Amino acid sequence: MELAREEREEFAELLAGLSPQQWESPSLCERWRVRDVVAHVISYDELDFRSLAARFAKGWFLQDRVNELGVADLAGRTPEQLLELMRIHAEPSGLPAGFGGRIALVDGMIHQQDIRRPLAIPRTIPPRRLRVALDFARFAPLIRGAWRARGVKLVATDLDWSYGRGPQVSGSGEALLMAMAGRRDVLGDLTGPGRSKFAAHIGA
């Protein structure tokens, strides 16, 4: 939970520095602008079990439809209001607090990069935070990083982390995390004999 809070606080710092045009810019998430990504990240925190079940039922238990409903619920909020919600929910609650805050940590880290990469706003993710995210992303049900990495060995070049067996795929921990999350845009940051196999599993 401490790491998840740190990630959301850093996310809020990023958002506070964005221009109105940047809030409307495309993200790495298909069809989502920056403001839509932010709405998604905080769209589950205020839902109790009954409200969460109702949203899943309304979305026919399909991940993309359920997520779109959450974004739609916050569509009328201004960037300032979305930023305030991110600050209010720096300490994750509800579904994002699951697995000791790991859901919020990984979701927040991936989506922060979904914003930073298109806007060319780099950062250095603290190694401890990144390592926990990489470990959880392997088996998180909605990410399925281990499934995408089947048959290859992922090796981070900027921290002591590796996973899997087979031909090697090397890159920064951040690039490996984003690739495990299915972001085809980061494949250019990866190298090694297992890259083409890994890319095929991502759908590139």
C-alpha atoms as a PDB file:
ATOM      1  CA  MET A   1       0.000   0.000   0.000  1.00  0.00           C
ATOM      2  CA  GLU A   2       2.897   2.345   0.714  1.00  0.00           C
ATOM      3  CA  LEU A   3       4.294   1.795  -2.781  1.00  0.00           C
ATOM      4  CA  ALA A   4       0.850   2.219  -4.347  1.00  0.00           C
ATOM      5  CA  ARG A   5       0.398   5.514  -2.532  1.00  0.00           C
ATOM      6  CA  GLU A   6       3.804   6.720  -3.714  1.00  0.00           C
ATOM      7  CA  GLU A   7       2.889   5.813  -7.292  1.00  0.00           C
ATOM      8  CA  ARG A   8      -0.401   7.702  -7.151  1.00  0.00           C
ATOM      9  CA  GLU A   9       1.226  10.724  -5.548  1.00  0.00           C
ATOM     10  CA  GLU A  10       3.771  10.806  -8.372  1.00  0.00           C
ATOM     11  CA  PHE A  11       0.934  10.349 -10.864  1.00  0.00           C
ATOM     12  CA  ALA A  12      -0.793  13.404  -9.370  1.00  0.00           C
ATOM     13  CA  GLU A  13       2.423  15.433  -9.697  1.00  0.00           C
ATOM     14  CA  LEU A  14       2.553  14.550 -13.385  1.00  0.00           C
ATOM     15  CA  LEU A  15      -1.071  15.561 -13.929  1.00  0.00           C
ATOM     16  CA  ALA A  16      -0.627  18.863 -12.113  1.00  0.00           C
ATOM     17  CA  GLY A  17       1.942  19.908 -14.700  1.00  0.00           C
ATOM     18  CA  LEU A  18      -0.055  19.030 -17.823  1.00  0.00           C
ATOM     19  CA  SER A  19      -1.492  21.682 -20.128  1.00  0.00           C
ATOM     20  CA  PRO A  20      -5.171  21.638 -21.203  1.00  0.00           C
ATOM     21  CA  GLN A  21      -4.027  20.346 -24.602  1.00  0.00           C
ATOM     22  CA  GLN A  22      -2.093  17.482 -23.020  1.00  0.00           C
ATOM     23  CA  TRP A  23      -5.146  16.395 -21.030  1.00  0.00           C
ATOM     24  CA  GLU A  24      -6.925  15.904 -24.369  1.00  0.00           C
ATOM     25  CA  SER A  25      -4.003  14.119 -26.052  1.00  0.00           C
ATOM     26  CA  PRO A  26      -4.131  10.437 -27.062  1.00  0.00           C
ATOM     27  CA  SER A  27      -2.642   7.878 -24.699  1.00  0.00           C
ATOM     28  CA  LEU A  28      -1.273   4.413 -25.436  1.00  0.00           C
ATOM     29  CA  CYS A  29      -4.724   3.051 -24.537  1.00  0.00           C
ATOM     30  CA  GLU A  30      -6.753   2.723 -27.711  1.00  0.00           C
ATOM     31  CA  ARG A  31      -9.490   5.387 -27.989  1.00  0.00           C
ATOM     32  CA  TRP A  32      -8.603   6.904 -24.605  1.00  0.00           C
ATOM     33  CA  ARG A  33      -7.294  10.411 -24.103  1.00  0.00           C
ATOM     34  CA  VAL A  34      -5.144  11.306 -21.125  1.00  0.00           C
ATOM     35  CA  ARG A  35      -8.243  12.418 -19.192  1.00  0.00           C
ATOM     36  CA  ASP A  36      -9.924   9.060 -19.888  1.00  0.00           C
ATOM     37  CA  VAL A  37      -6.934   7.150 -18.537  1.00  0.00           C
ATOM     38  CA  VAL A  38      -6.997   9.227 -15.350  1.00  0.00           C
ATOM     39  CA  ALA A  39     -10.737   8.643 -14.951  1.00  0.00           C
ATOM     40  CA  HIS A  40     -10.197   4.904 -15.345  1.00  0.00           C
ATOM     41  CA  VAL A  41      -7.465   4.749 -12.692  1.00  0.00           C
ATOM     42  CA  ILE A  42      -9.694   6.272 -10.013  1.00  0.00           C
ATOM     43  CA  SER A  43     -13.057   4.933 -11.204  1.00  0.00           C
ATOM     44  CA  TYR A  44     -13.141   1.941  -8.842  1.00  0.00           C
ATOM     45  CA  ASP A  45     -12.012   3.472  -5.542  1.00  0.00           C
ATOM     46  CA  GLU A  46     -15.402   4.683  -4.358  1.00  0.00           C
ATOM     47  CA  LEU A  47     -17.339   1.521  -5.285  1.00  0.00           C
ATOM     48  CA  ASP A  48     -18.504  -0.755  -2.480  1.00  0.00           C
ATOM     49  CA  PHE A  49     -19.094  -4.446  -3.210  1.00  0.00           C
ATOM     50  CA  ARG A  50     -22.682  -3.942  -4.345  1.00  0.00           C
ATOM     51  CA  SER A  51     -21.785  -1.055  -6.670  1.00  0.00           C
ATOM     52  CA  LEU A  52     -18.847  -2.991  -8.064  1.00  0.00           C
ATOM     53  CA  ALA A  53     -21.026  -6.028  -8.767  1.00  0.00           C
ATOM     54  CA  ALA A  54     -23.626  -3.804 -10.448  1.00  0.00           C
ATOM     55  CA  ARG A  55     -21.000  -2.245 -12.739  1.00  0.00           C
ATOM     56  CA  PHE A  56     -19.662  -5.658 -13.750  1.00  0.00           C
ATOM     57  CA  ALA A  57     -23.156  -6.905 -14.438  1.00  0.00           C
ATOM     58  CA  LYS A  58     -24.005  -3.824 -16.503  1.00  0.00           C
ATOM     59  CA  GLY A  59     -20.802  -4.364 -18.471  1.00  0.00           C
ATOM     60  CA  TRP A  60     -21.697  -8.014 -19.098  1.00  0.00           C
ATOM     61  CA  PHE A  61     -18.570  -8.984 -17.111  1.00  0.00           C
ATOM     62  CA  LEU A  62     -16.400  -7.961 -20.068  1.00  0.00           C
ATOM     63  CA  GLN A  63     -13.301  -6.072 -18.945  1.00  0.00           C
ATOM     64  CA  ASP A  64     -13.316  -3.436 -21.667  1.00  0.00           C
ATOM     65  CA  ARG A  65     -17.036  -2.690 -21.270  1.00  0.00           C
ATOM     66  CA  VAL A  66     -16.759  -2.480 -17.484  1.00  0.00           C
ATOM     67  CA  ASN A  67     -13.818  -0.096 -17.751  1.00  0.00           C
ATOM     68  CA  GLU A  68     -15.664   2.080 -20.276  1.00  0.00           C
ATOM     69  CA  LEU A  69     -18.564   2.402 -17.831  1.00  0.00           C
ATOM     70  CA  GLY A  70     -16.198   3.703 -15.167  1.00  0.00           C
ATOM     71  CA  VAL A  71     -14.715   6.250 -17.544  1.00  0.00           C
ATOM     72  CA  ALA A  72     -18.199   7.343 -18.630  1.00  0.00           C
ATOM     73  CA  ASP A  73     -19.211   7.926 -14.996  1.00  0.00           C
ATOM     74  CA  LEU A  74     -16.463  10.555 -14.698  1.00  0.00           C
ATOM     75  CA  ALA A  75     -16.718  11.984 -18.209  1.00  0.00           C
ATOM     76  CA  GLY A  76     -18.219  15.249 -16.949  1.00  0.00           C
ATOM     77  CA  ARG A  77     -15.361  16.006 -14.551  1.00  0.00           C
ATOM     78  CA  THR A  78     -12.846  18.700 -15.391  1.00  0.00           C
ATOM     79  CA  PRO A  79      -9.103  17.975 -15.365  1.00  0.00           C
ATOM     80  CA  GLU A  80      -8.875  19.864 -12.073  1.00  0.00           C
ATOM     81  CA  GLN A  81     -11.578  17.665 -10.562  1.00  0.00           C
ATOM     82  CA  LEU A  82      -9.925  14.485 -11.825  1.00  0.00           C
ATOM     83  CA  LEU A  83      -6.619  15.616 -10.343  1.00  0.00           C
ATOM     84  CA  GLU A  84      -8.315  16.284  -7.020  1.00  0.00           C
ATOM     85  CA  LEU A  85      -9.824  12.786  -7.052  1.00  0.00           C
ATOM     86  CA  MET A  86      -6.383  11.316  -7.695  1.00  0.00           C
ATOM     87  CA  ARG A  87      -5.076  13.180  -4.663  1.00  0.00           C
ATOM     88  CA  ILE A  88      -8.059  12.191  -2.502  1.00  0.00           C
ATOM     89  CA  HIS A  89      -7.534   8.543  -3.421  1.00  0.00           C
ATOM     90  CA  ALA A  90      -3.765   8.517  -3.098  1.00  0.00           C
ATOM     91  CA  GLU A  91      -4.389   5.761  -0.560  1.00  0.00           C
ATOM     92  CA  PRO A  92      -6.180   3.129  -2.693  1.00  0.00           C
ATOM     93  CA  SER A  93      -9.521   1.780  -1.556  1.00  0.00           C
ATOM     94  CA  GLY A  94     -12.068  -0.666  -2.894  1.00  0.00           C
ATOM     95  CA  LEU A  95     -10.960  -2.961  -5.704  1.00  0.00           C
ATOM     96  CA  PRO A  96      -7.602  -1.177  -6.332  1.00  0.00           C
ATOM     97  CA  ALA A  97      -6.601  -1.919  -2.725  1.00  0.00           C
ATOM     98  CA  GLY A  98      -6.695  -5.647  -3.495  1.00  0.00           C
ATOM     99  CA  PHE A  99      -3.622  -7.831  -3.023  1.00  0.00           C
ATOM    100  CA  GLY A 100      -2.219  -5.400  -0.481  1.00  0.00           C
ATOM    101  CA  GLY A 101      -2.445  -2.464  -2.880  1.00  0.00           C
ATOM    102  CA  ARG A 102      -0.696  -4.274  -5.727  1.00  0.00           C
ATOM    103  CA  ILE A 103      -3.635  -3.752  -8.078  1.00  0.00           C
ATOM    104  CA  ALA A 104      -3.410   0.014  -7.619  1.00  0.00           C
ATOM    105  CA  LEU A 105       0.385  -0.032  -7.879  1.00  0.00           C
ATOM    106  CA  VAL A 106       0.526  -1.948 -11.156  1.00  0.00           C
ATOM    107  CA  ASP A 107      -2.533  -0.300 -12.701  1.00  0.00           C
ATOM    108  CA  GLY A 108      -1.257   3.149 -11.771  1.00  0.00           C
ATOM    109  CA  MET A 109       2.267   2.479 -13.001  1.00  0.00           C
ATOM    110  CA  ILE A 110       1.173   1.093 -16.366  1.00  0.00           C
ATOM    111  CA  HIS A 111      -1.337   3.858 -16.963  1.00  0.00           C
ATOM    112  CA  GLN A 112       1.058   6.586 -15.889  1.00  0.00           C
ATOM    113  CA  GLN A 113       3.399   5.296 -18.592  1.00  0.00           C
ATOM    114  CA  ASP A 114       0.454   5.168 -21.024  1.00  0.00           C
ATOM    115  CA  ILE A 115       0.389   8.937 -20.578  1.00  0.00           C
ATOM    116  CA  ARG A 116       4.083   9.706 -20.260  1.00  0.00           C
ATOM    117  CA  ARG A 117       5.279   7.836 -23.330  1.00  0.00           C
ATOM    118  CA  PRO A 118       3.104   9.635 -25.937  1.00  0.00           C
ATOM    119  CA  LEU A 119       3.795  12.982 -24.262  1.00  0.00           C
ATOM    120  CA  ALA A 120       7.546  12.260 -24.148  1.00  0.00           C
ATOM    121  CA  ILE A 121       7.742  12.871 -20.394  1.00  0.00           C
ATOM    122  CA  PRO A 122      10.253  10.293 -19.123  1.00  0.00           C
ATOM    123  CA  ARG A 123      10.886   9.316 -15.540  1.00  0.00           C
ATOM    124  CA  THR A 124      12.957   6.902 -13.509  1.00  0.00           C
ATOM    125  CA  ILE A 125      10.713   4.527 -11.568  1.00  0.00           C
ATOM    126  CA  PRO A 126      12.147   3.636  -8.133  1.00  0.00           C
ATOM    127  CA  PRO A 127      13.590   0.092  -8.404  1.00  0.00           C
ATOM    128  CA  ARG A 128      11.769  -1.296  -5.355  1.00  0.00           C
ATOM    129  CA  ARG A 129       8.426  -0.101  -6.709  1.00  0.00           C
ATOM    130  CA  LEU A 130       9.146  -1.383 -10.208  1.00  0.00           C
ATOM    131  CA  ARG A 131      10.303  -4.802  -8.992  1.00  0.00           C
ATOM    132  CA  VAL A 132       7.077  -5.379  -7.046  1.00  0.00           C
ATOM    133  CA  ALA A 133       5.044  -4.321 -10.083  1.00  0.00           C
ATOM    134  CA  LEU A 134       6.961  -6.670 -12.386  1.00  0.00           C
ATOM    135  CA  ASP A 135       6.470  -9.612 -10.042  1.00  0.00           C
ATOM    136  CA  PHE A 136       2.732  -9.008  -9.666  1.00  0.00           C
ATOM    137  CA  ALA A 137       2.174  -8.331 -13.376  1.00  0.00           C
ATOM    138  CA  ARG A 138       3.248 -11.888 -14.171  1.00  0.00           C
ATOM    139  CA  PHE A 139       0.149 -13.360 -12.560  1.00  0.00           C
ATOM    140  CA  ALA A 140      -2.331 -10.494 -12.225  1.00  0.00           C
ATOM    141  CA  PRO A 141      -5.542 -11.896 -13.801  1.00  0.00           C
ATOM    142  CA  LEU A 142      -6.234  -8.944 -16.110  1.00  0.00           C
ATOM    143  CA  ILE A 143      -2.615  -8.548 -17.263  1.00  0.00           C
ATOM    144  CA  ARG A 144      -1.499 -12.155 -17.757  1.00  0.00           C
ATOM    145  CA  GLY A 145       2.131 -11.181 -18.103  1.00  0.00           C
ATOM    146  CA  ALA A 146       3.372 -14.747 -17.622  1.00  0.00           C
ATOM    147  CA  TRP A 147       1.137 -15.927 -20.460  1.00  0.00           C
ATOM    148  CA  ARG A 148       2.517 -13.306 -22.821  1.00  0.00           C
ATOM    149  CA  ALA A 149       6.064 -14.144 -21.727  1.00  0.00           C
ATOM    150  CA  ARG A 150       5.673 -17.898 -22.195  1.00  0.00           C
ATOM    151  CA  GLY A 151       8.635 -19.513 -23.872  1.00  0.00           C
ATOM    152  CA  VAL A 152      11.026 -16.585 -23.405  1.00  0.00           C
ATOM    153  CA  LYS A 153      13.197 -15.222 -20.622  1.00  0.00           C
ATOM    154  CA  LEU A 154      12.677 -11.587 -19.719  1.00  0.00           C
ATOM    155  CA  VAL A 155      15.761  -9.823 -18.366  1.00  0.00           C
ATOM    156  CA  ALA A 156      15.735  -6.261 -17.038  1.00  0.00           C
ATOM    157  CA  THR A 157      18.806  -4.251 -17.914  1.00  0.00           C
ATOM    158  CA  ASP A 158      18.411  -1.608 -15.221  1.00  0.00           C
ATOM    159  CA  LEU A 159      17.604  -3.682 -12.132  1.00  0.00           C
ATOM    160  CA  ASP A 160      18.100  -7.204 -10.802  1.00  0.00           C
ATOM    161  CA  TRP A 161      14.990  -8.895 -12.214  1.00  0.00           C
ATOM    162  CA  SER A 162      14.345 -11.709 -14.661  1.00  0.00           C
ATOM    163  CA  TYR A 163      11.590 -14.176 -15.377  1.00  0.00           C
ATOM    164  CA  GLY A 164      10.955 -17.195 -17.564  1.00  0.00           C
ATOM    165  CA  ARG A 165      12.906 -19.699 -19.632  1.00  0.00           C
ATOM    166  CA  GLY A 166      13.851 -19.652 -23.283  1.00  0.00           C
ATOM    167  CA  PRO A 167      15.459 -17.169 -25.688  1.00  0.00           C
ATOM    168  CA  GLN A 168      16.208 -13.906 -23.937  1.00  0.00           C
ATOM    169  CA  VAL A 169      14.327 -10.626 -24.242  1.00  0.00           C
ATOM    170  CA  SER A 170      16.179  -7.675 -22.713  1.00  0.00           C
ATOM    171  CA  GLY A 171      15.086  -4.149 -21.899  1.00  0.00           C
ATOM    172  CA  SER A 172      14.414  -1.737 -19.095  1.00  0.00           C
ATOM    173  CA  GLY A 173      12.118  -2.926 -16.342  1.00  0.00           C
ATOM    174  CA  GLU A 174       9.563  -0.341 -17.423  1.00  0.00           C
ATOM    175  CA  ALA A 175       9.590  -1.560 -21.035  1.00  0.00           C
ATOM    176  CA  LEU A 176       9.209  -5.188 -19.919  1.00  0.00           C
ATOM    177  CA  LEU A 177       6.285  -4.239 -17.677  1.00  0.00           C
ATOM    178  CA  MET A 178       4.536  -2.379 -20.475  1.00  0.00           C
ATOM    179  CA  ALA A 179       5.128  -5.262 -22.884  1.00  0.00           C
ATOM    180  CA  MET A 180       3.694  -7.765 -20.391  1.00  0.00           C
ATOM    181  CA  ALA A 181       0.662  -5.471 -20.237  1.00  0.00           C
ATOM    182  CA  GLY A 182       0.245  -5.803 -24.008  1.00  0.00           C
ATOM    183  CA  ARG A 183       1.620  -2.430 -25.113  1.00  0.00           C
ATOM    184  CA  ARG A 184       2.999  -3.080 -28.598  1.00  0.00           C
ATOM    185  CA  ASP A 185       4.447   0.441 -28.768  1.00  0.00           C
ATOM    186  CA  VAL A 186       7.331  -0.512 -26.449  1.00  0.00           C
ATOM    187  CA  LEU A 187       8.655  -3.421 -28.512  1.00  0.00           C
ATOM    188  CA  GLY A 188      11.213  -1.131 -30.135  1.00  0.00           C
ATOM    189  CA  ASP A 189      12.821  -0.764 -26.704  1.00  0.00           C
ATOM    190  CA  LEU A 190      13.429  -4.513 -26.398  1.00  0.00           C
ATOM    191  CA  THR A 191      16.211  -6.637 -27.848  1.00  0.00           C
ATOM    192  CA  GLY A 192      17.313 -10.252 -27.912  1.00  0.00           C
ATOM    193  CA  PRO A 193      16.671 -13.516 -29.748  1.00  0.00           C
ATOM    194  CA  GLY A 194      13.291 -13.992 -28.054  1.00  0.00           C
ATOM    195  CA  ARG A 195      11.909 -10.610 -29.113  1.00  0.00           C
ATOM    196  CA  SER A 196       9.956 -11.816 -32.155  1.00  0.00           C
ATOM    197  CA  LYS A 197       8.349 -14.631 -30.171  1.00  0.00           C
ATOM    198  CA  PHE A 198       7.414 -12.234 -27.384  1.00  0.00           C
ATOM    199  CA  ALA A 199       6.023  -9.770 -29.917  1.00  0.00           C
ATOM    200  CA  ALA A 200       3.831 -12.489 -31.419  1.00  0.00           C
ATOM    201  CA  HIS A 201       2.341 -13.204 -28.001  1.00  0.00           C
ATOM    202  CA  ILE A 202       1.523  -9.501 -27.621  1.00  0.00           C
ATOM    203  CA  GLY A 203      -0.182  -9.471 -31.002  1.00  0.00           C
ATOM    204  CA  ALA A 204       2.373  -7.418 -32.896  1.00  0.00           C
END
